[in-house]
GROMACS .gro file of C-alpha atoms in nm:
model
  127
    1MET     CA    1   0.206  -0.957   0.105
    2LYS     CA    2  -0.091  -0.723   0.133
    3LYS     CA    3  -0.387  -0.852   0.329
    4GLU     CA    4  -0.634  -0.853   0.035
    5ILE     CA    5  -0.391  -1.039  -0.191
    6ALA     CA    6  -0.328  -1.290   0.089
    7LYS     CA    7  -0.704  -1.345   0.128
    8GLU     CA    8  -0.735  -1.405  -0.246
    9LEU     CA    9  -0.449  -1.656  -0.229
   10ASN     CA   10  -0.612  -1.837   0.061
   11LYS     CA   11  -0.935  -1.879  -0.140
   12PHE     CA   12  -0.741  -1.972  -0.454
   13SER     CA   13  -0.549  -2.246  -0.270
   14GLN     CA   14  -0.882  -2.421  -0.208
   15VAL     CA   15  -0.977  -2.384  -0.576
   16ILE     CA   16  -0.651  -2.555  -0.676
   17ALA     CA   17  -0.711  -2.837  -0.427
   18LYS     CA   18  -1.062  -2.891  -0.565
   19ARG     CA   19  -0.940  -2.891  -0.926
   20PHE     CA   20  -0.668  -3.145  -0.861
   21SER     CA   21  -0.895  -3.367  -0.653
   22ARG     CA   22  -1.137  -3.426  -0.940
   23PRO     CA   23  -1.145  -3.798  -1.022
   24ASP     CA   24  -1.192  -3.717  -1.393
   25ARG     CA   25  -0.886  -3.487  -1.404
   26GLU     CA   26  -0.643  -3.585  -1.679
   27GLY     CA   27  -0.349  -3.767  -1.525
   28ASN     CA   28  -0.532  -3.847  -1.201
   29VAL     CA   29  -0.514  -4.223  -1.254
   30SER     CA   30  -0.477  -4.288  -0.877
   31ASN     CA   31  -0.786  -4.082  -0.788
   32GLU     CA   32  -0.572  -3.860  -0.569
   33THR     CA   33  -0.732  -3.596  -0.352
   34PHE     CA   34  -0.551  -3.280  -0.244
   35ILE     CA   35  -0.589  -3.077   0.074
   36VAL     CA   36  -0.402  -2.757   0.148
   37GLU     CA   37  -0.134  -2.833   0.403
   38GLU     CA   38   0.041  -2.495   0.405
   39VAL     CA   39   0.057  -2.169   0.211
   40ILE     CA   40   0.405  -2.016   0.221
   41PRO     CA   41   0.441  -1.659   0.091
   42THR     CA   42   0.777  -1.613  -0.084
   43SER     CA   43   0.736  -1.247  -0.188
   44ASP     CA   44   0.463  -0.984  -0.225
   45HIS     CA   45   0.336  -1.161  -0.539
   46THR     CA   46   0.453  -1.521  -0.514
   47ALA     CA   47   0.386  -1.817  -0.288
   48VAL     CA   48   0.437  -2.190  -0.256
   49ILE     CA   49   0.148  -2.415  -0.157
   50ASN     CA   50   0.209  -2.760  -0.012
   51PHE     CA   51  -0.079  -3.000  -0.073
   52LYS     CA   52  -0.115  -3.325   0.114
   53LYS     CA   53  -0.243  -3.604  -0.108
   54ASN     CA   54  -0.450  -3.899   0.013
   55THR     CA   55  -0.159  -4.116  -0.107
   56GLY     CA   56   0.061  -3.965   0.164
   57LYS     CA   57   0.267  -3.772  -0.088
   58ILE     CA   58   0.308  -3.394  -0.104
   59GLY     CA   59   0.235  -3.182  -0.410
   60VAL     CA   60   0.400  -2.841  -0.440
   61ALA     CA   61   0.249  -2.558  -0.646
   62PHE     CA   62   0.417  -2.231  -0.735
   63CYS     CA   63   0.173  -1.940  -0.734
   64TYR     CA   64   0.228  -1.595  -0.879
   65TYR     CA   65   0.007  -1.287  -0.876
   66ILE     CA   66  -0.050  -1.074  -1.186
   67VAL     CA   67  -0.118  -0.718  -1.070
   68LYS     CA   68  -0.326  -0.577  -1.357
   69GLY     CA   69  -0.480  -0.642  -1.695
   70LYS     CA   70  -0.710  -0.916  -1.819
   71SER     CA   71  -0.501  -1.180  -1.644
   72LYS     CA   72  -0.509  -1.006  -1.305
   73GLY     CA   73  -0.511  -1.245  -1.012
   74TRP     CA   74  -0.341  -1.561  -0.890
   75LYS     CA   75  -0.201  -1.818  -1.133
   76TYR     CA   76  -0.018  -2.142  -1.055
   77PHE     CA   77   0.164  -2.444  -1.182
   78PHE     CA   78   0.331  -2.751  -1.036
   79PRO     CA   79   0.697  -2.709  -1.132
   80THR     CA   80   0.907  -3.006  -1.234
   81ASP     CA   81   1.277  -3.037  -1.151
   82SER     CA   82   1.344  -2.907  -1.501
   83HIS     CA   83   1.140  -2.592  -1.429
   84VAL     CA   84   1.330  -2.536  -1.105
   85ASN     CA   85   1.666  -2.573  -1.281
   86GLY     CA   86   1.550  -2.329  -1.546
   87PHE     CA   87   1.448  -2.077  -1.279
   88GLN     CA   88   1.789  -2.106  -1.118
   89ALA     CA   89   1.944  -2.008  -1.452
   90PHE     CA   90   1.683  -1.733  -1.497
   91LEU     CA   91   1.797  -1.575  -1.170
   92TYR     CA   92   2.141  -1.509  -1.323
   93TYR     CA   93   1.998  -1.344  -1.635
   94LYS     CA   94   1.747  -1.135  -1.440
   95LEU     CA   95   2.022  -1.009  -1.211
   96GLU     CA   96   2.241  -0.935  -1.513
   97ALA     CA   97   1.960  -0.734  -1.678
   98GLU     CA   98   1.907  -0.535  -1.358
   99ARG     CA   99   2.281  -0.464  -1.336
  100ARG     CA  100   2.299  -0.347  -1.696
  101ASN     CA  101   1.979  -0.139  -1.675
  102TYR     CA  102   2.058   0.040  -1.348
  103ASN     CA  103   2.274   0.319  -1.497
  104LYS     CA  104   2.012   0.387  -1.762
  105ASN     CA  105   1.799   0.540  -1.485
  106PHE     CA  106   2.035   0.838  -1.476
  107LEU     CA  107   2.092   0.922  -1.843
  108ALA     CA  108   1.903   1.255  -1.836
  109GLU     CA  109   2.093   1.366  -1.524
  110GLN     CA  110   2.426   1.270  -1.680
  111TYR     CA  111   2.335   1.446  -2.005
  112ASN     CA  112   2.235   1.767  -1.821
  113ARG     CA  113   2.535   1.778  -1.587
  114ASN     CA  114   2.756   2.021  -1.784
  115ARG     CA  115   2.494   2.191  -1.999
  116PRO     CA  116   2.319   2.525  -1.955
  117ALA     CA  117   1.979   2.499  -1.781
  118ASN     CA  118   1.788   2.617  -2.089
  119THR     CA  119   1.915   2.310  -2.283
  120HIS     CA  120   1.833   2.048  -2.016
  121ILE     CA  121   1.615   1.752  -2.105
  122LYS     CA  122   1.359   1.591  -1.876
  123PHE     CA  123   1.344   1.239  -2.015
  124ASP     CA  124   1.605   0.986  -2.126
  125HIS     CA  125   1.435   0.930  -2.462
  126GLU     CA  126   1.514   1.293  -2.557
  127ILE     CA  127   1.883   1.211  -2.593
   0.00000   0.00000   0.00000
């Protein structure tokens, strides 16, 4: 994780803790307060944050960084077991898409292989 993105995450972890510690937060019937226990980077653009609650319990947030556009920056949610199971299934489909897309990176080269140079294409979409 790049240093600037890590600094943003560190600040953002405190914002999350403050949001979830609000006594008027919907669902905060126990008046829980959150403090950042640990920030665990899981990739260049994802992290897990463990929050210690005043009840003694731990809350776990999944954070992800959006690199550009109007939504640029850190986002988060507190995944349920159902979310985690869904992500385990997603891993299969993401890997399958990568496997199927890999050879598409070489279409222009394959097309040009046995053709005269003056008929070569530069981009796959020209096929």
